[in-house]
Short mmCIF file of C-alpha atoms in Angstrom, two decimals:
data_model
loop_
_atom_site.label_atom_id
_atom_site.label_comp_id
_atom_site.label_asym_id
_atom_site.label_seq_id
_atom_site.Cartn_x
_atom_site.Cartn_y
_atom_site.Cartn_z
CA MET A 180 56.14 91.89 -34.76
CA ILE A 181 59.11 90.20 -36.37
CA LEU A 182 57.23 89.08 -39.49
CA THR A 183 56.02 92.60 -40.23
CA SER A 184 59.55 93.89 -39.89
CA ILE A 185 60.89 91.24 -42.23
CA LEU A 186 58.22 91.97 -44.82
CA THR A 187 58.76 95.75 -44.59
CA ILE A 188 62.56 95.46 -44.93
CA SER A 189 62.18 93.00 -47.81
CA LEU A 190 59.83 95.39 -49.62
CA PHE A 191 62.40 98.21 -49.18
CA ILE A 192 65.22 95.98 -50.53
CA PHE A 193 63.08 95.07 -53.56
CA TRP A 194 62.49 98.80 -54.17
CA ILE A 195 66.26 99.50 -54.11
CA LEU A 196 66.80 96.59 -56.50
CA GLY A 197 64.27 98.10 -58.90
CA LEU A 198 66.04 101.48 -58.75
CA TRP A 199 69.28 99.78 -59.57
CA CYS A 200 67.79 97.86 -62.52
CA PHE A 201 65.68 100.74 -63.82
CA PRO A 202 67.23 104.02 -62.59
CA PRO A 203 64.79 106.96 -62.42
CA ASN A 204 65.21 109.93 -64.80
CA PHE A 205 67.55 112.63 -63.58
CA ASP A 206 64.86 115.13 -62.59
CA ALA A 207 63.18 116.26 -59.38
CA ARG A 208 59.80 114.78 -60.35
CA SER A 209 61.18 111.28 -60.87
CA TYR A 210 63.13 111.29 -57.63
CA THR A 211 60.13 112.56 -55.67
CA HIS A 212 57.99 109.94 -57.33
CA GLU A 213 60.23 107.17 -56.06
CA ILE A 214 59.81 108.33 -52.49
CA PHE A 215 56.12 108.61 -53.13
CA TYR A 216 56.17 105.05 -54.39
CA ILE A 217 57.95 103.37 -51.46
CA THR A 218 55.94 105.23 -48.75
CA GLY A 219 52.71 104.11 -50.47
CA ALA A 220 53.93 100.56 -50.79
CA ILE A 221 54.79 100.36 -47.04
CA ALA A 222 51.43 101.84 -46.07
CA TRP A 223 49.75 99.29 -48.33
CA LEU A 224 51.64 96.41 -46.76
CA TRP A 225 50.77 97.51 -43.21
CA MET A 226 47.13 97.94 -44.12
CA THR A 227 47.08 94.44 -45.59
CA ILE A 228 48.58 92.94 -42.40
CA CYS A 229 45.95 94.81 -40.33
CA LEU A 230 43.18 93.30 -42.47
CA VAL A 231 44.62 89.79 -42.26
CA ILE A 232 44.70 90.01 -38.45
CA ALA A 233 41.15 91.36 -38.43
CA ALA A 234 40.00 88.45 -40.60
CA ARG A 235 41.31 85.93 -38.04
CA PRO A 236 42.18 83.03 -40.39
CA SER A 237 42.84 79.76 -38.57
CA TRP A 238 46.63 79.99 -39.09
CA ILE A 239 47.11 83.56 -37.91
CA GLU A 240 48.70 82.70 -34.49
CA LYS A 241 51.10 80.14 -35.98
CA VAL A 242 52.30 82.41 -38.82
CA PHE A 243 52.79 85.47 -36.55
CA ARG A 244 53.97 83.33 -33.66
CA SER A 245 51.84 85.41 -31.31
CA PRO A 246 48.50 84.86 -29.52
CA LEU A 247 45.48 86.57 -30.98
CA ASP A 248 45.00 88.95 -28.01
CA ARG A 249 48.50 90.35 -28.54
CA LEU A 250 47.95 90.46 -32.32
CA TYR A 251 44.92 92.70 -31.79
CA VAL A 252 47.00 95.16 -29.81
CA PHE A 253 49.56 95.12 -32.62
CA HIS A 254 46.70 95.47 -35.18
CA LYS A 255 45.59 98.69 -33.49
CA TRP A 256 49.00 100.40 -33.48
CA LEU A 257 49.96 99.13 -36.94
CA GLY A 258 46.67 100.54 -38.23
CA PHE A 259 47.58 103.94 -36.86
CA ALA A 260 51.04 103.64 -38.43
CA ALA A 261 49.56 102.59 -41.81
CA VAL A 262 47.28 105.64 -41.97
CA ALA A 263 50.11 107.94 -40.87
CA MET A 264 52.37 106.50 -43.55
CA ALA A 265 49.51 106.87 -46.09
CA PHE A 266 49.48 110.63 -45.30
CA VAL A 267 53.26 110.84 -45.66
CA HIS A 268 52.72 109.19 -49.05
CA TYR A 269 49.94 111.71 -49.75
CA PHE A 270 52.08 114.74 -48.94
CA VAL A 271 55.40 113.47 -50.42
CA LYS A 272 55.37 115.90 -53.36
CA ASP A 273 54.71 118.83 -51.03
CA ILE A 274 57.38 117.74 -48.49
CA PHE A 275 60.21 116.15 -50.49
CA GLY A 276 59.74 117.93 -53.79
CA PRO A 277 60.94 121.36 -52.52
CA ILE A 278 63.81 119.65 -50.55
CA LEU A 279 65.10 117.86 -53.65
CA ARG A 280 64.80 121.02 -55.75
CA PHE A 281 66.78 122.94 -53.09
CA ILE A 282 69.59 120.35 -53.03
CA TRP A 283 69.77 119.68 -56.70
CA THR A 284 69.05 121.87 -59.71
CA LEU A 285 67.41 119.15 -61.74
CA PRO A 286 65.77 119.57 -65.15
CA LYS A 287 62.04 119.39 -65.50
CA PRO A 288 60.70 116.21 -67.07
CA PRO A 289 59.47 116.32 -70.66
CA LYS A 290 55.76 116.82 -71.16
CA LYS A 291 53.82 113.78 -72.42
CA GLU A 292 52.03 114.31 -75.67
CA MET A 293 48.34 113.38 -75.81
CA LEU A 294 46.93 111.46 -78.73
CA ALA A 295 44.68 113.64 -80.92
CA ASP A 296 42.11 110.90 -81.45
CA PRO A 297 42.75 108.05 -78.93
CA ALA A 298 41.16 104.63 -79.46
CA PHE A 299 38.40 103.56 -77.07
CA TRP A 300 40.58 101.26 -74.92
CA ASP A 301 43.38 103.83 -74.84
CA LEU A 302 40.85 106.37 -73.55
CA VAL A 303 39.56 103.88 -70.89
CA TRP A 304 43.10 103.09 -69.82
CA SER A 305 43.92 106.74 -69.51
CA MET A 306 40.72 107.53 -67.55
CA SER A 307 41.35 104.63 -65.17
CA ARG A 308 44.51 106.33 -64.11
CA THR A 309 42.60 109.51 -63.27
CA VAL A 310 40.01 107.54 -61.37
CA ALA A 311 42.70 105.69 -59.41
CA LYS A 312 44.53 108.86 -58.57
CA GLU A 313 41.53 110.98 -57.60
CA SER A 314 39.60 108.29 -55.69
CA SER A 315 42.69 107.60 -53.53
CA VAL A 316 42.51 111.16 -52.09
CA TRP A 317 38.96 110.65 -50.84
CA LEU A 318 39.71 107.11 -49.58
CA THR A 319 42.80 108.30 -47.66
CA TRP A 320 40.73 110.94 -45.87
CA ILE A 321 38.01 108.36 -45.13
CA ALA A 322 40.69 106.14 -43.59
CA LEU A 323 41.80 109.03 -41.36
CA ILE A 324 38.21 109.63 -40.19
CA LEU A 325 37.86 105.93 -39.37
CA VAL A 326 41.07 106.04 -37.34
CA LEU A 327 39.86 109.10 -35.46
CA LEU A 328 36.62 107.27 -34.64
CA CYS A 329 38.73 104.50 -33.15
CA LEU A 330 39.96 106.94 -30.53
CA THR A 331 36.51 107.74 -29.13
CA LYS A 332 34.73 105.51 -26.64
CA LYS A 333 31.35 107.30 -27.05
CA ILE A 334 30.28 105.07 -29.99
CA PRO A 335 28.74 101.77 -28.78
CA TYR A 336 31.01 98.80 -29.43
CA LYS A 337 28.55 97.08 -31.78
CA ARG A 338 28.15 100.15 -33.94
CA TRP A 339 31.91 100.85 -33.74
CA LEU A 340 32.66 97.39 -35.19
CA LYS A 341 30.35 98.03 -38.15
CA ILE A 342 32.02 101.39 -38.85
CA HIS A 343 35.44 99.71 -38.45
CA SER A 344 34.51 97.20 -41.20
CA VAL A 345 34.50 100.09 -43.72
CA PHE A 346 38.32 99.70 -43.75
CA ALA A 347 37.75 96.55 -45.86
CA TRP A 348 35.84 98.57 -48.46
CA VAL A 349 38.50 101.29 -48.43
CA PHE A 350 41.14 98.65 -49.23
CA ILE A 351 39.05 97.15 -52.04
CA PHE A 352 38.59 100.54 -53.77
CA LEU A 353 42.21 101.51 -53.19
CA SER A 354 43.36 98.37 -55.02
CA LEU A 355 42.85 100.16 -58.33
CA HIS A 356 45.19 102.87 -57.12
CA SER A 357 47.85 100.43 -56.03
CA LEU A 358 47.90 98.47 -59.27
CA ARG A 359 47.00 101.06 -61.97
CA LEU A 360 49.74 103.53 -60.93
CA MET A 361 52.48 100.98 -61.11
CA LYS A 362 55.05 101.31 -63.88
CA VAL A 363 55.06 98.55 -66.49
CA SER A 364 58.68 97.73 -65.68
CA ASP A 365 57.70 97.05 -62.03
CA PHE A 366 55.60 94.01 -63.07
CA TYR A 367 58.91 92.31 -64.07
CA MET A 368 60.65 93.10 -60.74
CA PRO A 369 60.29 91.68 -57.19
CA PHE A 370 59.03 95.05 -55.96
CA GLY A 371 56.09 95.20 -58.37
CA LEU A 372 55.28 91.52 -57.91
CA SER A 373 55.32 92.06 -54.10
CA ILE A 374 52.76 94.86 -54.47
CA VAL A 375 50.56 92.56 -56.58
CA ALA A 376 50.88 89.82 -53.94
CA ILE A 377 50.13 92.28 -51.12
CA THR A 378 47.01 93.43 -53.01
CA VAL A 379 45.79 89.88 -53.64
CA VAL A 380 46.24 88.95 -49.93
CA GLY A 381 44.53 92.17 -48.80
CA LEU A 382 41.61 91.59 -51.14
CA TRP A 383 41.27 87.98 -49.91
CA ALA A 384 41.12 89.21 -46.31
CA SER A 385 38.74 92.10 -47.12
CA ILE A 386 36.26 89.97 -49.08
CA ASN A 387 36.18 87.22 -46.49
CA LEU A 388 35.67 89.79 -43.73
CA LEU A 389 32.70 91.28 -45.59
CA ARG A 390 31.19 87.99 -46.79
CA LYS A 391 31.94 85.46 -44.08
CA GLY A 392 32.99 87.59 -41.13
CA PRO A 393 36.15 87.23 -38.99
CA GLY A 394 37.25 83.78 -37.87
CA TRP A 395 35.07 81.93 -40.36
CA GLN A 396 37.48 79.01 -40.50
CA LYS A 397 37.22 78.29 -36.77
CA LYS A 398 33.45 78.68 -36.33
CA MET A 399 31.12 75.84 -35.27
CA LYS A 400 27.70 75.46 -33.77
CA ALA A 401 27.04 75.32 -30.03
CA HIS A 402 23.93 74.32 -28.20
CA VAL A 403 23.09 76.36 -25.08
CA THR A 404 22.34 73.90 -22.26
CA SER A 405 22.26 76.38 -19.43
CA ILE A 406 22.48 80.12 -18.92
CA SER A 407 21.99 81.73 -15.49
CA GLU A 408 22.78 84.80 -13.53
CA VAL A 409 25.43 84.48 -10.76
CA GLY A 410 25.32 87.25 -8.18
CA SER A 411 24.26 90.65 -9.42
CA ASP A 412 26.59 91.18 -12.37
CA CYS A 413 27.83 87.80 -13.73
CA ILE A 414 26.56 85.01 -15.98
CA ARG A 415 27.37 81.32 -16.22
CA LEU A 416 26.94 80.06 -19.75
CA GLU A 417 27.13 76.34 -20.50
CA MET A 418 27.25 75.04 -24.13
CA LYS A 419 27.52 71.70 -25.84
CA THR A 420 29.99 71.90 -28.70
CA PRO A 421 32.80 69.74 -30.18
CA LEU A 422 35.05 72.79 -29.81
CA GLY A 423 35.79 71.51 -26.32
CA LYS A 424 38.08 68.84 -27.80
CA GLU A 425 40.51 71.52 -29.08
CA VAL A 426 40.67 73.72 -25.98
CA LEU A 427 43.75 74.11 -23.80
CA PRO A 428 43.41 75.53 -20.25
CA GLY A 429 43.44 79.33 -20.37
CA GLN A 430 42.31 79.79 -23.99
CA PHE A 431 39.39 81.88 -25.06
CA LEU A 432 36.63 81.80 -27.73
CA PHE A 433 34.26 84.16 -29.44
CA VAL A 434 30.48 83.84 -29.10
CA HIS A 435 28.61 85.03 -32.17
CA LEU A 436 24.98 86.16 -31.92
CA PRO A 437 22.90 87.29 -34.95
CA GLY A 438 23.91 90.78 -35.99
CA ASP A 439 27.14 90.81 -33.93
CA GLU A 440 30.73 90.17 -34.94
CA GLY A 441 31.30 88.19 -31.79
CA HIS A 442 32.61 88.74 -28.26
CA PRO A 443 35.65 87.11 -26.71
CA PHE A 444 35.32 85.16 -23.41
CA SER A 445 37.86 83.12 -21.50
CA ILE A 446 36.91 79.49 -21.07
CA ALA A 447 36.45 78.65 -17.36
CA GLU A 448 35.65 74.96 -17.75
CA PHE A 449 35.61 72.50 -20.64
CA SER A 450 35.38 68.84 -21.67
CA ASP A 451 35.36 67.05 -25.02
CA ASP A 452 31.84 68.17 -25.84
CA GLU A 453 31.26 71.11 -23.58
CA VAL A 454 32.56 74.63 -22.72
CA ILE A 455 31.54 76.76 -19.76
CA LEU A 456 32.00 80.53 -19.70
CA TRP A 457 32.01 82.88 -16.72
CA ILE A 458 30.91 86.28 -17.97
CA LYS A 459 30.75 89.70 -16.32
CA LYS A 460 28.00 92.08 -17.47
CA SER A 461 30.06 95.10 -18.48
CA GLY A 462 29.18 96.24 -21.99
CA ASP A 463 26.70 96.38 -24.86
CA PHE A 464 27.04 92.65 -25.62
CA THR A 465 27.10 91.22 -22.09
CA ASN A 466 24.49 93.47 -20.43
CA PHE A 467 21.72 92.11 -22.56
CA LEU A 468 23.03 88.53 -22.96
CA LEU A 469 20.44 87.04 -20.65
CA GLU A 470 17.67 88.65 -22.68
CA ARG A 471 19.06 87.53 -26.04
CA LEU A 472 20.21 84.05 -25.21
CA HIS A 473 18.18 81.20 -23.74
CA THR A 474 18.52 77.51 -22.96
CA GLY A 475 18.04 75.49 -26.11
CA ASP A 476 19.35 78.23 -28.46
CA ILE A 477 21.95 77.43 -31.14
CA VAL A 478 24.80 79.89 -31.43
CA GLU A 479 28.10 80.05 -33.27
CA VAL A 480 31.36 79.81 -31.35
CA GLU A 481 34.77 80.48 -32.76
CA GLY A 482 38.09 79.32 -31.43
CA PRO A 483 39.95 78.28 -29.43
CA TRP A 484 42.36 81.21 -29.44
CA GLY A 485 45.21 82.42 -27.32
CA GLU A 486 48.31 81.09 -25.62
CA PHE A 487 47.51 81.96 -21.97
CA ILE A 488 48.72 78.50 -20.99
CA THR A 489 50.81 77.53 -18.04
CA ILE A 490 53.63 74.97 -17.85
CA PHE A 491 53.70 73.12 -14.57
CA SER A 492 57.04 72.65 -12.85
CA LYS A 493 58.56 72.01 -9.40
CA LYS A 494 59.41 75.70 -8.93
CA PRO A 495 56.96 78.16 -7.36
CA GLN A 496 54.38 80.07 -9.42
CA SER A 497 52.12 83.08 -8.70
CA TRP A 498 48.81 83.51 -10.51
CA CYS A 499 47.10 86.92 -10.26
CA ALA A 500 43.51 87.62 -11.21
CA ALA A 501 41.15 90.62 -10.88
CA GLY A 502 37.39 90.08 -10.82
CA ILE A 503 36.22 87.98 -13.75
CA GLY A 504 39.85 87.53 -14.74
CA ILE A 505 39.62 84.40 -12.55
CA ALA A 506 37.92 82.52 -15.40
CA PRO A 507 41.04 81.25 -17.27
CA PHE A 508 42.66 80.46 -13.93
CA ASN A 509 39.76 78.21 -13.02
CA ALA A 510 40.68 76.12 -16.09
CA TRP A 511 44.30 76.21 -14.87
CA LEU A 512 43.21 74.91 -11.46
CA LYS A 513 41.47 71.93 -13.10
CA ALA A 514 44.66 71.23 -15.03
CA ALA A 515 46.79 71.60 -11.87
CA ALA A 516 44.69 68.93 -10.15
CA LYS A 517 45.82 66.50 -12.85
CA ASN A 518 49.54 67.46 -13.05
CA LYS A 519 52.40 67.39 -10.59
CA HIS A 520 53.53 70.88 -9.63
CA GLY A 521 55.42 72.91 -7.03
CA SER A 522 54.05 75.64 -4.82
CA ILE A 523 51.38 77.75 -6.52
CA THR A 524 49.65 80.78 -5.10
CA LEU A 525 46.56 82.22 -6.71
CA PHE A 526 45.94 85.87 -5.80
CA TRP A 527 42.34 87.01 -6.60
CA THR A 528 41.22 90.56 -5.99
CA VAL A 529 37.45 90.96 -5.59
CA LYS A 530 35.07 93.62 -4.35
CA ASP A 531 33.87 91.51 -1.42
CA GLN A 532 34.94 87.90 -0.96
CA ARG A 533 31.67 87.14 0.95
CA THR A 534 29.53 87.91 -2.17
CA ALA A 535 32.01 87.43 -5.05
CA PRO A 536 30.51 85.32 -7.86
CA PHE A 537 32.08 81.87 -8.38
CA VAL A 538 34.12 82.16 -5.16
CA GLU A 539 32.95 78.82 -3.73
CA ALA A 540 33.66 77.06 -7.02
CA VAL A 541 37.18 78.51 -7.12
CA ARG A 542 37.80 77.55 -3.48
CA LYS A 543 36.82 73.97 -4.23
CA GLU A 544 39.03 73.79 -7.34
CA ALA A 545 42.00 75.33 -5.49
CA GLU A 546 41.65 72.81 -2.71
CA GLU A 547 41.54 69.87 -5.07
CA ALA A 548 44.54 71.24 -7.06
CA ASP A 549 46.60 71.92 -3.90
CA VAL A 550 46.89 75.59 -4.85
CA HIS A 551 47.00 78.28 -2.20
CA LEU A 552 44.15 80.73 -2.79
CA MET A 553 44.52 84.24 -1.42
CA LEU A 554 41.38 86.38 -1.70
CA ILE A 555 41.90 90.14 -1.46
CA ASP A 556 39.04 92.58 -0.93
CA LYS A 557 39.78 95.70 -2.91
CA GLY A 558 38.16 97.96 -0.30
CA GLN A 559 40.42 96.62 2.51
CA ALA A 560 43.80 95.89 0.94
CA ARG A 561 45.76 95.99 -2.25
CA LEU A 562 47.81 93.23 -3.87
CA THR A 563 51.47 94.20 -3.98
CA VAL A 564 54.53 93.10 -5.87
CA LYS A 565 56.08 92.03 -2.58
CA GLN A 566 53.21 89.57 -1.95
CA ILE A 567 53.49 88.18 -5.50
CA MET A 568 57.22 87.64 -5.12
CA GLN A 569 57.28 86.36 -1.56
CA ASP A 570 57.85 82.73 -2.60
CA LYS A 571 60.39 83.79 -5.27
CA PRO A 572 58.34 82.33 -8.17
CA GLU A 573 59.92 81.60 -11.56
CA PHE A 574 56.56 82.18 -13.31
CA VAL A 575 53.97 84.92 -12.76
CA ALA A 576 50.68 85.13 -14.67
CA PHE A 577 48.17 87.99 -14.83
CA CYS A 578 44.58 88.38 -16.04
CA GLY A 579 43.85 92.01 -15.29
CA LEU A 580 45.90 94.13 -12.86
CA ALA A 581 47.69 96.02 -15.62
CA LEU A 582 49.37 98.57 -13.29
CA LEU A 583 50.72 95.76 -11.12
CA GLN A 584 52.09 94.01 -14.17
CA LYS A 585 53.87 97.19 -15.21
CA GLN A 586 55.23 97.69 -11.72
CA LEU A 587 56.58 94.12 -11.59
CA ARG A 588 58.31 94.51 -14.96
CA ASN A 589 59.81 97.82 -13.95
CA GLU A 590 61.22 96.53 -10.69
CA ASN A 591 62.84 93.61 -12.55
CA TYR A 592 63.06 91.19 -9.70
CA SER A 593 64.79 88.54 -11.81
CA LYS A 594 65.98 88.42 -15.40
CA ASN A 595 64.84 84.78 -15.51
CA LEU A 596 61.29 85.55 -14.30
CA ILE A 597 58.64 84.46 -16.79
CA ILE A 598 55.71 86.86 -16.92
CA LYS A 599 52.53 85.99 -18.88
CA HIS A 600 49.44 88.07 -19.27
CA GLU A 601 46.21 88.11 -21.25
CA VAL A 602 44.87 91.20 -23.01
CA PHE A 603 41.15 91.74 -23.60
CA ASN A 604 40.72 95.48 -23.52
CA TRP A 605 41.78 95.83 -27.18
CA ARG A 606 39.79 99.03 -27.72
CA ASP A 607 41.38 100.79 -24.74
CA ILE A 608 45.05 99.95 -25.37
#
């Protein structure tokens, strides 16, 4: 992400400026400490950005100029990078110290003299440094364990989310380390002030995550007016909520049930006071949704999120969905019925078009929108790039079909081709 790169480069420039204004002592320990300092600051910045994304403040998409689904993919890889940089920071003295001593024969730093009878506050201040230093070792290893747990799929998603929230506690306790080990001169320089600002933002995100939960600024109540099973493995959930006024076709929301962080779902239909979700039973949250949620219940919804939104034009478009990935395209079909557009083909791969959930509703919407619907049974045929590109579209959209997306990008049919896709398998990316 561009913003993260800008912030990282700025932090590095501020560090260089601090070295120029306050040059380190001419000894191996001081030079090693400076490398120790910048690697820790970068890891701290990246961890803060991860926490801000996890907190889902209402402005996150505008500031990062990226939809939330893409931000979560970025969040995952930046989190790995932050912990990796934290371990570089942790082992700096073991790695760079010997290198510097090999290149330069630098004098050893003078030993600091301890006060024979320190005052109470001097003793507290001295001890706080020891606590900040020693606690960071344990917290860094805890962060590594949390990252390793992110790699396993054996932990149920609900439990995994609770374990994942420990990162917020790790940041809170590491804040003492980040501020206490700063040099006094740094508080007068952009580099030190940046670390203070990073710490404040990270604490704000961590505390809100733990107290209010993610997305607290975009939550509102919803009244369940209907919930029913469609076919053998899908659910249609209808809710009355003012959130419908803010929705654009193709966006998604989170449904929050007691004891859960929330689950994202594409919005299949909406009006000013209503949203309708098409849900596939495929995990811990959705498999038991019919048992946990009933008509008349009040739930919290959060959103709308995402930028999976089409722009209608006179040129051809291809829309490609797999299974329940048809949900956002159903909202697109409703919008297409109200807007002038050129040729649009909607490719939808299903297990069996004779029994596919929502197939009749989609057929009706496609007919009203003057969109060509092509149903493809997985067991009989496969959707190909050649089919998608047969009308030479200027715009291709995907919800699912990741391998086909990759193939289309690799074949590079046209440099001017606009490809849009939605990402929901955040844990698997």
